[in-house]
CSV table of C-alpha atoms in Angstrom, one decimal:
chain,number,residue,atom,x,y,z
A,27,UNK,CA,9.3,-3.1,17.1
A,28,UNK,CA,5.4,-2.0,17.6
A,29,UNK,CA,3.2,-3.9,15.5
A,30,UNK,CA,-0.8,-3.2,16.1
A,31,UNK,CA,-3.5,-4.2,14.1
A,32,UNK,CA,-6.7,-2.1,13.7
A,33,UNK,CA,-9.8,-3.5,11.9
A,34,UNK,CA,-12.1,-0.8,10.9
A,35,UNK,CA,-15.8,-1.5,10.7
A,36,UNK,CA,-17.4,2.4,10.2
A,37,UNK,CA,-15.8,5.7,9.8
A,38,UNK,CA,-16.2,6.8,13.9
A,39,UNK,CA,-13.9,3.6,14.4
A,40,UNK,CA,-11.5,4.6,12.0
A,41,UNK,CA,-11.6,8.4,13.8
A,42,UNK,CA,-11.2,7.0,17.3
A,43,UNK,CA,-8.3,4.5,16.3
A,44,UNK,CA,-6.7,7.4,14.5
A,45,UNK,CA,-7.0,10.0,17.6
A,46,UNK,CA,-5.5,6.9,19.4
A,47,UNK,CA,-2.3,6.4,17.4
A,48,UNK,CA,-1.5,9.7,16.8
A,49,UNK,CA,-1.4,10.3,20.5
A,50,UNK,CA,0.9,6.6,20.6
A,51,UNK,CA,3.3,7.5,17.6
A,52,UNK,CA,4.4,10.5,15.9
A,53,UNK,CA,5.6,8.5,12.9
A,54,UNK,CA,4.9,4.8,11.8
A,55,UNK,CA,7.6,3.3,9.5
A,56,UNK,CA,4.8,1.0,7.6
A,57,UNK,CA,1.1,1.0,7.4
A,58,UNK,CA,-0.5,-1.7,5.6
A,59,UNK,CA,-4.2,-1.3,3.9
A,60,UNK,CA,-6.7,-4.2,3.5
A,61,UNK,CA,-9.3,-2.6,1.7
A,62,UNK,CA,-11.3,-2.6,-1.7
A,63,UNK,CA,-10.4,0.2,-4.0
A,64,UNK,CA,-10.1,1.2,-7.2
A,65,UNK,CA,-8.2,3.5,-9.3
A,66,UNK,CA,-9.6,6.6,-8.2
A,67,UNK,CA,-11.2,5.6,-4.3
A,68,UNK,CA,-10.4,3.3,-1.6
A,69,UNK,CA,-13.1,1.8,1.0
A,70,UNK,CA,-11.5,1.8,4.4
A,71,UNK,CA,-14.7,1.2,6.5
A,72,UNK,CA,-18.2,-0.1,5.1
A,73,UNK,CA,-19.7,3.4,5.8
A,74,UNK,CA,-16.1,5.4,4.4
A,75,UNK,CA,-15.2,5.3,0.4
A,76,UNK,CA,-12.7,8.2,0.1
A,77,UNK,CA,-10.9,9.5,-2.8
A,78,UNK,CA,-7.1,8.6,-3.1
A,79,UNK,CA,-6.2,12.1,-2.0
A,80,UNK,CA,-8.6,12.3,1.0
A,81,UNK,CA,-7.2,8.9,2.3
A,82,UNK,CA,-3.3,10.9,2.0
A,83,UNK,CA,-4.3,13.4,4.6
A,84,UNK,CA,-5.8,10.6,7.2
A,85,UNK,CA,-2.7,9.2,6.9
A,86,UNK,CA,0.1,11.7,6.5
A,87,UNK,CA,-0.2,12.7,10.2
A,88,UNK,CA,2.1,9.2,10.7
A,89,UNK,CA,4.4,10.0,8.3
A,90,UNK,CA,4.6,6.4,7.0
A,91,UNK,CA,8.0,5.4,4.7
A,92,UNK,CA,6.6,2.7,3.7
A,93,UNK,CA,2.9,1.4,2.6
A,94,UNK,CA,1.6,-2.0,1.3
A,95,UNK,CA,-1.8,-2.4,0.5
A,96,UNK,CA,-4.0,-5.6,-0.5
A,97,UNK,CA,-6.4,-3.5,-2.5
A,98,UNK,CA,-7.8,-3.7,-5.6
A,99,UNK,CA,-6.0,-1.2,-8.6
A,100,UNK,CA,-3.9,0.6,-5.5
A,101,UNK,CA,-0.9,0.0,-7.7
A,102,UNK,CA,-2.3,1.8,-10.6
A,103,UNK,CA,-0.7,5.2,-11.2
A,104,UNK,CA,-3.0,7.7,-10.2
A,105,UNK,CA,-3.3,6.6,-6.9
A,106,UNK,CA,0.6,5.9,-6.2
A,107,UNK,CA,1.3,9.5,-7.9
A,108,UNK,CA,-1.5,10.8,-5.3
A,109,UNK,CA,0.0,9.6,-2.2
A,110,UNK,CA,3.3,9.9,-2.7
A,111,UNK,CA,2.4,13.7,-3.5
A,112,UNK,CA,0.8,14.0,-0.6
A,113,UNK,CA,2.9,12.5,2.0
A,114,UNK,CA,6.5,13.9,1.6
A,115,UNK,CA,8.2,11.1,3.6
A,116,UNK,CA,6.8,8.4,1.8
A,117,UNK,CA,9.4,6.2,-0.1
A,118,UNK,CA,7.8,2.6,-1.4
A,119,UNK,CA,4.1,1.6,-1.9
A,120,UNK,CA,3.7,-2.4,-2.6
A,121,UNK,CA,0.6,-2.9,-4.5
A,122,UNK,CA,-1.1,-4.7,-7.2
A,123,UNK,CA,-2.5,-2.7,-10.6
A,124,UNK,CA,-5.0,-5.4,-11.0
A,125,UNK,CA,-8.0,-7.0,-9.3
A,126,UNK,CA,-6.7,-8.3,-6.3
A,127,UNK,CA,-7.7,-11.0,-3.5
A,128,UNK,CA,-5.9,-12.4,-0.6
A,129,UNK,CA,-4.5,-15.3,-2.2
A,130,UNK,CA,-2.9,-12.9,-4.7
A,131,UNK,CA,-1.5,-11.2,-1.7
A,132,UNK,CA,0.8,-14.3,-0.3
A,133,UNK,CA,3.6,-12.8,-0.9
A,134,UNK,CA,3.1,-9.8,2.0
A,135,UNK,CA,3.3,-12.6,4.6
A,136,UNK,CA,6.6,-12.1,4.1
A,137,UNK,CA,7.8,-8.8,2.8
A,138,UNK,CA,5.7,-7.4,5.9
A,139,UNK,CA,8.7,-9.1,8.2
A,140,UNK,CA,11.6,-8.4,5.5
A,141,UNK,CA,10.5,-4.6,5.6
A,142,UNK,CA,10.5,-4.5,9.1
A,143,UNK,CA,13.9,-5.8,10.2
A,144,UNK,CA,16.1,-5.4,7.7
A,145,UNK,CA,18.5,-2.8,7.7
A,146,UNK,CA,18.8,-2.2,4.0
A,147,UNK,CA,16.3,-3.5,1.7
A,148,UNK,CA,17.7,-5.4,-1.6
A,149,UNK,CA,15.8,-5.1,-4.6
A,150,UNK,CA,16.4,-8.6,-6.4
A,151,UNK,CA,15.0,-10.1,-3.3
A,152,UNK,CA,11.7,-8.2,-3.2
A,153,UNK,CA,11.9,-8.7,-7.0
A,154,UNK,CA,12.1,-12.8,-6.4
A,155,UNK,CA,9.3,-12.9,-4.5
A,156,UNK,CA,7.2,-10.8,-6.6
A,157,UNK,CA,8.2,-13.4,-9.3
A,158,UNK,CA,7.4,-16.2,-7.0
A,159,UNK,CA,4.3,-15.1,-5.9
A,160,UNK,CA,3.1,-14.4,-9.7
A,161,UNK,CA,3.9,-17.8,-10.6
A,162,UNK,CA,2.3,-19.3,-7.6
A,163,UNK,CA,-0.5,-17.1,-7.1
A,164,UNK,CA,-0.9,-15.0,-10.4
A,165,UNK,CA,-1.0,-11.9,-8.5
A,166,UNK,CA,1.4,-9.0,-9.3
A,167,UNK,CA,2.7,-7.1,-6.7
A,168,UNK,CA,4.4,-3.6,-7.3
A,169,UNK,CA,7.2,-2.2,-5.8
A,170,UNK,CA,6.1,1.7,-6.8
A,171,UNK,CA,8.5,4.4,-5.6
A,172,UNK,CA,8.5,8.1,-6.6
A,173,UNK,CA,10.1,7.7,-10.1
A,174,UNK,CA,7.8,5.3,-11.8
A,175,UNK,CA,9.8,2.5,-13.7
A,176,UNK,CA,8.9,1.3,-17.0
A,177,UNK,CA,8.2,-2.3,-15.9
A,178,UNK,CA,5.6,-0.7,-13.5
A,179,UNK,CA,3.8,1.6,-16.2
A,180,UNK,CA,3.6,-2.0,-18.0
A,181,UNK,CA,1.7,-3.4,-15.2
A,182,UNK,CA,-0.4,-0.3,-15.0
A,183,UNK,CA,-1.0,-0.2,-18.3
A,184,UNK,CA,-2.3,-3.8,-18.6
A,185,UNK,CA,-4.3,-3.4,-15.3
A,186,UNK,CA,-6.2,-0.2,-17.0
A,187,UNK,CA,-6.9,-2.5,-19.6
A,188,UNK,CA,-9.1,-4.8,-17.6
């Protein structure tokens, strides 16, 4: 497994890393996003705040499966619906509906690892630790796919409420 981590501090850094792993990789199985968003626009350098469907094409080049982000609102349903429109291969986005922060975000410390090696993903565990990290953090963490479950549209509804 090839694990690299980028931090992004303008857009022509976020250019030349991209140039640079699309030459490395013609897919990446996971990407995960630290960045401050909202519903409708995600800030992935200081100097870069793009809408949820301009951040889809920077990213559908790596044809990513999977994508976890510790963003503000990313779980909220416009922005799921927009990338997984616009990036065909994509099958799970982990994110929260709510204000976020990195102690809300525990729980990635270890899905990040479970995603990556195991052969089959099982639901009740991802669904334990999103549990566990609720009660321990009060963060909420999504598991979002392309059909949209009704525990989800609760979540989303009650993160569009604050």
């Amino acid at each position: 497994i090839t694990k690299e981590v980028a931090f992004i501090n303008s857009a022509v850094e976020l250019q030349e890393k991209f140039i640079n792993y699309k030459t490395k990789y013609s897919s990446i199985k996971l990407i995960v996003v630290i960045a401050h968003s909202n519903r409708e626009v995600i800030s992935v350098a200081p100097d870069m705040i793009l809408k949820w469907e301009a951040f889809a094409h920077w990213v559908l080049p790596f044809n990513p499966q999977t994508m976890i982000f510790i963003a503000c609102e990313a779980g909220q349903f416009p922005s799921t619906r927009t990338l997984f429109d616009k990036i065909p291969k994509l099958t799970k986005i982990y994110a929260s509906p709510l204000k976020t922060s990195l102690a809300h975000a525990e729980v990635i410390k270890i899905l990040v690892p479970y995603i990556l090696l195991a052969k089959t993903l099982d639901n009740e565990i991802i669904q334990a630790g999103s549990l566990l990290n609720f009660f321990k953090t009060g963060g909420v963490i999504l598991q979002c796919s392309r059909r949209n479950t009704e525990w989800n549209q609760f979540w989303q509804f009650i993160g569009s409420l604050m």
